XYZ file of C-alpha atoms in Angstrom:
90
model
C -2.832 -4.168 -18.402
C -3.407 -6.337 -15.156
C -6.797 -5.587 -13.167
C -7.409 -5.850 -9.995
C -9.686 -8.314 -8.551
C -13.580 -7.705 -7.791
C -14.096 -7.077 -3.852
C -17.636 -7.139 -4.734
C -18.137 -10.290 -2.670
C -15.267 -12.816 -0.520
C -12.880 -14.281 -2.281
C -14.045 -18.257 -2.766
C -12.092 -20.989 -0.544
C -10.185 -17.813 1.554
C -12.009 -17.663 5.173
C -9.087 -15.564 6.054
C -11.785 -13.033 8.096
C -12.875 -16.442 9.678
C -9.807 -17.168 11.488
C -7.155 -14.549 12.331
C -8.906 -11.746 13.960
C -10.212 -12.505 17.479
C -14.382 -12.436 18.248
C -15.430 -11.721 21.320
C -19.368 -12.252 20.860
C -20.860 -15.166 20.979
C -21.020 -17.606 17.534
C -23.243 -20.597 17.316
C -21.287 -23.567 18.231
C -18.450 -21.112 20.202
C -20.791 -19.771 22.897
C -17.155 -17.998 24.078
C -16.539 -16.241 20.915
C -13.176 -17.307 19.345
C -9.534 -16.386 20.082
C -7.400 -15.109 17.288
C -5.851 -17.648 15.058
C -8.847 -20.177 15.428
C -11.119 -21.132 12.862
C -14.561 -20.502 13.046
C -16.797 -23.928 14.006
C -19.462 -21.941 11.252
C -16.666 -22.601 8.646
C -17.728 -25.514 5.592
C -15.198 -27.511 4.452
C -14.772 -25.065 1.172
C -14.315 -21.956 3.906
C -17.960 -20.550 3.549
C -20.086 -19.422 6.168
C -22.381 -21.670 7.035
C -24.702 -18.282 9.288
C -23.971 -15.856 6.197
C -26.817 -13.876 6.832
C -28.516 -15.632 9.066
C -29.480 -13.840 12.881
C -27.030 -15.226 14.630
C -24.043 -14.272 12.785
C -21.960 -11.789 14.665
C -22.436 -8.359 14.224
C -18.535 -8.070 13.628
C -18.973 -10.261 10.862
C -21.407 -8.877 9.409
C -19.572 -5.549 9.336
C -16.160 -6.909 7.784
C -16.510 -5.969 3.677
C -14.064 -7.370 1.667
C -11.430 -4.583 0.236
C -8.133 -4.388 -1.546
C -6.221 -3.777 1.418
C -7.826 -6.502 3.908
C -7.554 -9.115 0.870
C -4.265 -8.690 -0.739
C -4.086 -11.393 -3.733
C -4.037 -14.169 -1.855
C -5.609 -16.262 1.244
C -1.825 -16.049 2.846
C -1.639 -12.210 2.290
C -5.607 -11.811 3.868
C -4.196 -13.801 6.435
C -0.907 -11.865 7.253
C -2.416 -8.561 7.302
C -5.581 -9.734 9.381
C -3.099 -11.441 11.628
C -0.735 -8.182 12.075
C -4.097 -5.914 12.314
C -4.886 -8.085 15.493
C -1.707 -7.844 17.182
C -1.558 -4.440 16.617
C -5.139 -3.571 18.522
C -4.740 -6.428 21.016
């Protein structure tokens, strides 16, 4: 029997939530917010947040858990449905 995976925490290397949805508050280093499709300046090089709870992390951030649904099983599903989410409340 196949389990699911853990959405306990992100998945490691993914920084799907980091790029395809659109922020409109400010971010340190993108005083503008970002537009959708851009990576986050606050992205390392291994896709971690480099303001993970720190202040001036976004409240939208902040409020994005990971879940089954938003995840999928990969970085290229996270991205797809984080992607079509945007378009469709854009």
């Amino acid at each position: 029997m196949t389990s699911l995976p853990d959405f306990s925490g992100c998945r490691p290397g993914c920084g799907a939530c980091c790029t395809a949805p659109s922020i409109s508050s400010p971010i340190p280093g993108m005083p503008n917010g970002k537009p959708a499709g851009v990576r986050c300046v606050q992205l390392d090089e291994s896709n971690g947040c480099r303001i993970f709870g720190q202040p001036g992390r976004p409240r939208v951030c902040a409020s994005l858990q990971p879940s089954q649904e938003m995840c999928g099983a990969s970085r290229e599903q996270a991205m797809f449905y984080l992607s079509e989410l945007e378009r469709l409340t854009a």
